[in-house]
Amino acid sequence: MPRIEFYVLSSATPADRLRAACQLAMKAWRAGLPVFLRAADAAQCAELDELLWRFKAETFVPHDLHQHDPQAPVVIGLDEQPATEQGVLINLNPSLSPFVDRFSRVIEIVNQEPDLLTACRENYRSYRQRGYDPKRVEL
C-alpha cells in the first residue's frame, strides 16, 4: 500500500506548486526512485517539461514526456500507466490517479487556491475511504 502525503504550500500561486513538484521530483530521482509527474492537462505537461530544464541552473533532472520515453527517470504524463512500479507519483491532477497502487509513495501538492483546496480535500477523503492513511506535510 503506498504512502500518501499531502504537501501543503502557504501560497496560492500555481507557479509555486509546479516548482515544488520539480524539487520533489529531483529529490526522489536523486534517491534512486522512478518518478511520475501527473499533470492536469497537456499544457501543464509542457510547462513541467520546460521548468525541469531551468528550475535549478546547476542541476540536470533527466526527464521526458510519457509519449516520448515512458522509461525516463522522471516521466511527465496524464493518465498513462507507469512503466515502472514502486516509484513516486507526484499528482498535480485534481483527481486521483487510476494507478495509485502501482506506486510506493503518492504526493499531492496543495496550494491555497480555493478550487484546488476543494479538490484536494475530496481526494483526501477518497484516499481514506479506500483504506489509505494520508498524512499532511506543511511546506
PDB file of C-alpha atoms in Angstrom:
ATOM      1  CA  MET A   1       0.000   0.000   0.000  1.00  0.00           C
ATOM      2  CA  PRO A   2       1.516   3.348  -0.969  1.00  0.00           C
ATOM      3  CA  ARG A   3       2.343   6.086   1.483  1.00  0.00           C
ATOM      4  CA  ILE A   4       0.086   9.084   0.714  1.00  0.00           C
ATOM      5  CA  GLU A   5       1.201  12.605   1.618  1.00  0.00           C
ATOM      6  CA  PHE A   6      -0.385  15.993   1.033  1.00  0.00           C
ATOM      7  CA  TYR A   7       2.291  18.680   0.846  1.00  0.00           C
ATOM      8  CA  VAL A   8       0.618  21.972   1.728  1.00  0.00           C
ATOM      9  CA  LEU A   9       2.012  25.267   0.435  1.00  0.00           C
ATOM     10  CA  SER A  10       1.150  28.587   2.092  1.00  0.00           C
ATOM     11  CA  SER A  11       0.760  30.446  -1.223  1.00  0.00           C
ATOM     12  CA  ALA A  12      -1.976  30.301  -3.856  1.00  0.00           C
ATOM     13  CA  THR A  13       0.456  30.760  -6.756  1.00  0.00           C
ATOM     14  CA  PRO A  14       0.310  27.967  -9.353  1.00  0.00           C
ATOM     15  CA  ALA A  15       3.991  28.531 -10.216  1.00  0.00           C
ATOM     16  CA  ASP A  16       4.997  27.741  -6.613  1.00  0.00           C
ATOM     17  CA  ARG A  17       3.138  24.456  -6.868  1.00  0.00           C
ATOM     18  CA  LEU A  18       4.950  23.458 -10.061  1.00  0.00           C
ATOM     19  CA  ARG A  19       8.298  24.476  -8.598  1.00  0.00           C
ATOM     20  CA  ALA A  20       7.623  22.326  -5.509  1.00  0.00           C
ATOM     21  CA  ALA A  21       6.765  19.418  -7.820  1.00  0.00           C
ATOM     22  CA  CYS A  22      10.092  19.823  -9.635  1.00  0.00           C
ATOM     23  CA  GLN A  23      12.031  19.991  -6.361  1.00  0.00           C
ATOM     24  CA  LEU A  24      10.312  16.860  -5.037  1.00  0.00           C
ATOM     25  CA  ALA A  25      10.902  15.055  -8.347  1.00  0.00           C
ATOM     26  CA  MET A  26      14.597  15.940  -8.189  1.00  0.00           C
ATOM     27  CA  LYS A  27      14.855  14.742  -4.584  1.00  0.00           C
ATOM     28  CA  ALA A  28      13.153  11.409  -5.371  1.00  0.00           C
ATOM     29  CA  TRP A  29      15.268  10.892  -8.507  1.00  0.00           C
ATOM     30  CA  ARG A  30      18.454  11.575  -6.527  1.00  0.00           C
ATOM     31  CA  ALA A  31      17.281   8.934  -4.040  1.00  0.00           C
ATOM     32  CA  GLY A  32      17.159   6.453  -6.920  1.00  0.00           C
ATOM     33  CA  LEU A  33      13.375   6.283  -7.259  1.00  0.00           C
ATOM     34  CA  PRO A  34      11.457   6.442 -10.535  1.00  0.00           C
ATOM     35  CA  VAL A  35       9.132   9.455 -10.637  1.00  0.00           C
ATOM     36  CA  PHE A  36       5.849  10.013 -12.447  1.00  0.00           C
ATOM     37  CA  LEU A  37       4.706  13.648 -12.552  1.00  0.00           C
ATOM     38  CA  ARG A  38       0.964  13.510 -13.288  1.00  0.00           C
ATOM     39  CA  ALA A  39      -0.212  16.799 -14.756  1.00  0.00           C
ATOM     40  CA  ALA A  40      -3.726  18.196 -15.048  1.00  0.00           C
ATOM     41  CA  ASP A  41      -3.547  18.613 -18.842  1.00  0.00           C
ATOM     42  CA  ALA A  42      -1.220  18.700 -21.849  1.00  0.00           C
ATOM     43  CA  ALA A  43      -0.384  22.382 -21.302  1.00  0.00           C
ATOM     44  CA  GLN A  44       0.782  21.644 -17.757  1.00  0.00           C
ATOM     45  CA  CYS A  45       2.849  18.703 -19.083  1.00  0.00           C
ATOM     46  CA  ALA A  46       4.650  21.109 -21.424  1.00  0.00           C
ATOM     47  CA  GLU A  47       5.130  23.630 -18.611  1.00  0.00           C
ATOM     48  CA  LEU A  48       6.643  20.972 -16.320  1.00  0.00           C
ATOM     49  CA  ASP A  49       8.910  19.779 -19.125  1.00  0.00           C
ATOM     50  CA  GLU A  50      10.221  23.302 -19.608  1.00  0.00           C
ATOM     51  CA  LEU A  51      10.514  24.008 -15.884  1.00  0.00           C
ATOM     52  CA  LEU A  52      12.543  20.855 -15.218  1.00  0.00           C
ATOM     53  CA  TRP A  53      15.153  22.173 -17.686  1.00  0.00           C
ATOM     54  CA  ARG A  54      15.589  25.509 -15.929  1.00  0.00           C
ATOM     55  CA  PHE A  55      14.345  25.475 -12.326  1.00  0.00           C
ATOM     56  CA  LYS A  56      17.859  24.761 -10.974  1.00  0.00           C
ATOM     57  CA  ALA A  57      20.610  26.045 -13.211  1.00  0.00           C
ATOM     58  CA  GLU A  58      23.317  23.853 -11.663  1.00  0.00           C
ATOM     59  CA  THR A  59      21.303  20.605 -11.824  1.00  0.00           C
ATOM     60  CA  PHE A  60      20.006  18.409 -14.616  1.00  0.00           C
ATOM     61  CA  VAL A  61      16.983  16.236 -13.868  1.00  0.00           C
ATOM     62  CA  PRO A  62      16.641  13.554 -16.585  1.00  0.00           C
ATOM     63  CA  HIS A  63      13.026  13.604 -17.706  1.00  0.00           C
ATOM     64  CA  ASP A  64      10.734  13.174 -20.680  1.00  0.00           C
ATOM     65  CA  LEU A  65       7.085  13.134 -21.609  1.00  0.00           C
ATOM     66  CA  HIS A  66       5.433   9.714 -21.296  1.00  0.00           C
ATOM     67  CA  GLN A  67       4.682   9.528 -25.021  1.00  0.00           C
ATOM     68  CA  HIS A  68       8.370  10.052 -25.852  1.00  0.00           C
ATOM     69  CA  ASP A  69      10.035   7.881 -23.189  1.00  0.00           C
ATOM     70  CA  PRO A  70       7.902   6.101 -20.573  1.00  0.00           C
ATOM     71  CA  GLN A  71      11.109   4.666 -19.055  1.00  0.00           C
ATOM     72  CA  ALA A  72      12.739   8.048 -18.304  1.00  0.00           C
ATOM     73  CA  PRO A  73      13.878   8.539 -14.678  1.00  0.00           C
ATOM     74  CA  VAL A  74      11.269  11.316 -14.353  1.00  0.00           C
ATOM     75  CA  VAL A  75       8.206  10.852 -16.552  1.00  0.00           C
ATOM     76  CA  ILE A  76       5.659  13.595 -17.178  1.00  0.00           C
ATOM     77  CA  GLY A  77       2.195  12.400 -18.146  1.00  0.00           C
ATOM     78  CA  LEU A  78      -1.523  12.384 -17.580  1.00  0.00           C
ATOM     79  CA  ASP A  79      -3.396   9.124 -17.031  1.00  0.00           C
ATOM     80  CA  GLU A  80      -0.940   6.749 -18.675  1.00  0.00           C
ATOM     81  CA  GLN A  81       0.026   3.589 -16.847  1.00  0.00           C
ATOM     82  CA  PRO A  82       3.518   3.972 -15.345  1.00  0.00           C
ATOM     83  CA  ALA A  83       6.212   1.833 -16.983  1.00  0.00           C
ATOM     84  CA  THR A  84       7.862   1.093 -13.631  1.00  0.00           C
ATOM     85  CA  GLU A  85       6.307   0.166 -10.307  1.00  0.00           C
ATOM     86  CA  GLN A  86       7.104   1.204  -6.754  1.00  0.00           C
ATOM     87  CA  GLY A  87       8.194   4.706  -7.641  1.00  0.00           C
ATOM     88  CA  VAL A  88       6.875   8.109  -6.618  1.00  0.00           C
ATOM     89  CA  LEU A  89       3.742   9.659  -8.068  1.00  0.00           C
ATOM     90  CA  ILE A  90       3.583  13.444  -7.792  1.00  0.00           C
ATOM     91  CA  ASN A  91      -0.046  14.202  -8.551  1.00  0.00           C
ATOM     92  CA  LEU A  92      -0.863  17.672  -9.850  1.00  0.00           C
ATOM     93  CA  ASN A  93      -4.137  16.498 -11.362  1.00  0.00           C
ATOM     94  CA  PRO A  94      -7.236  17.426  -9.335  1.00  0.00           C
ATOM     95  CA  SER A  95      -8.408  13.787  -9.392  1.00  0.00           C
ATOM     96  CA  LEU A  96      -6.908  10.559  -8.078  1.00  0.00           C
ATOM     97  CA  SER A  97      -4.690   8.567 -10.407  1.00  0.00           C
ATOM     98  CA  PRO A  98      -6.183   5.282 -11.629  1.00  0.00           C
ATOM     99  CA  PHE A  99      -2.770   3.712 -10.888  1.00  0.00           C
ATOM    100  CA  VAL A 100      -2.240   4.731  -7.240  1.00  0.00           C
ATOM    101  CA  ASP A 101      -1.446   1.161  -6.173  1.00  0.00           C
ATOM    102  CA  ARG A 102       1.470   0.911  -8.608  1.00  0.00           C
ATOM    103  CA  PHE A 103       3.461   3.443  -6.568  1.00  0.00           C
ATOM    104  CA  SER A 104       5.211   3.148  -3.216  1.00  0.00           C
ATOM    105  CA  ARG A 105       4.573   6.825  -2.498  1.00  0.00           C
ATOM    106  CA  VAL A 106       1.998   9.366  -3.684  1.00  0.00           C
ATOM    107  CA  ILE A 107       2.475  13.089  -3.164  1.00  0.00           C
ATOM    108  CA  GLU A 108      -0.366  15.547  -3.666  1.00  0.00           C
ATOM    109  CA  ILE A 109       0.753  19.179  -3.744  1.00  0.00           C
ATOM    110  CA  VAL A 110      -1.816  21.572  -2.334  1.00  0.00           C
ATOM    111  CA  ASN A 111      -1.754  25.342  -2.538  1.00  0.00           C
ATOM    112  CA  GLN A 112      -4.259  27.845  -1.180  1.00  0.00           C
ATOM    113  CA  GLU A 113      -6.244  28.337  -4.393  1.00  0.00           C
ATOM    114  CA  PRO A 114      -9.904  27.726  -3.405  1.00  0.00           C
ATOM    115  CA  ASP A 115     -10.824  25.312  -6.245  1.00  0.00           C
ATOM    116  CA  LEU A 116      -7.685  23.260  -5.698  1.00  0.00           C
ATOM    117  CA  LEU A 117      -8.260  23.144  -1.935  1.00  0.00           C
ATOM    118  CA  THR A 118     -11.741  21.742  -2.559  1.00  0.00           C
ATOM    119  CA  ALA A 119     -10.419  19.090  -4.971  1.00  0.00           C
ATOM    120  CA  CYS A 120      -7.597  18.094  -2.614  1.00  0.00           C
ATOM    121  CA  ARG A 121      -9.962  17.789   0.333  1.00  0.00           C
ATOM    122  CA  GLU A 122     -12.105  15.456  -1.755  1.00  0.00           C
ATOM    123  CA  ASN A 123      -9.000  13.445  -2.706  1.00  0.00           C
ATOM    124  CA  TYR A 124      -8.046  13.194   0.972  1.00  0.00           C
ATOM    125  CA  ARG A 125     -11.500  11.800   1.793  1.00  0.00           C
ATOM    126  CA  SER A 126     -11.313   9.401  -1.162  1.00  0.00           C
ATOM    127  CA  TYR A 127      -7.954   8.032  -0.029  1.00  0.00           C
ATOM    128  CA  ARG A 128      -9.324   7.453   3.476  1.00  0.00           C
ATOM    129  CA  GLN A 129     -12.428   5.724   2.091  1.00  0.00           C
ATOM    130  CA  ARG A 130     -10.136   3.387   0.142  1.00  0.00           C
ATOM    131  CA  GLY A 131      -8.284   2.426   3.306  1.00  0.00           C
ATOM    132  CA  TYR A 132      -5.192   4.628   2.963  1.00  0.00           C
ATOM    133  CA  ASP A 133      -3.860   6.781   5.793  1.00  0.00           C
ATOM    134  CA  PRO A 134      -2.937  10.089   4.134  1.00  0.00           C
ATOM    135  CA  LYS A 135      -0.599  12.450   6.004  1.00  0.00           C
ATOM    136  CA  ARG A 136      -0.339  16.229   5.848  1.00  0.00           C
ATOM    137  CA  VAL A 137       3.075  17.890   5.435  1.00  0.00           C
ATOM    138  CA  GLU A 138       3.445  21.666   5.766  1.00  0.00           C
ATOM    139  CA  LEU A 139       5.937  23.265   3.381  1.00  0.00           C
TER     140      LEU A 139
END
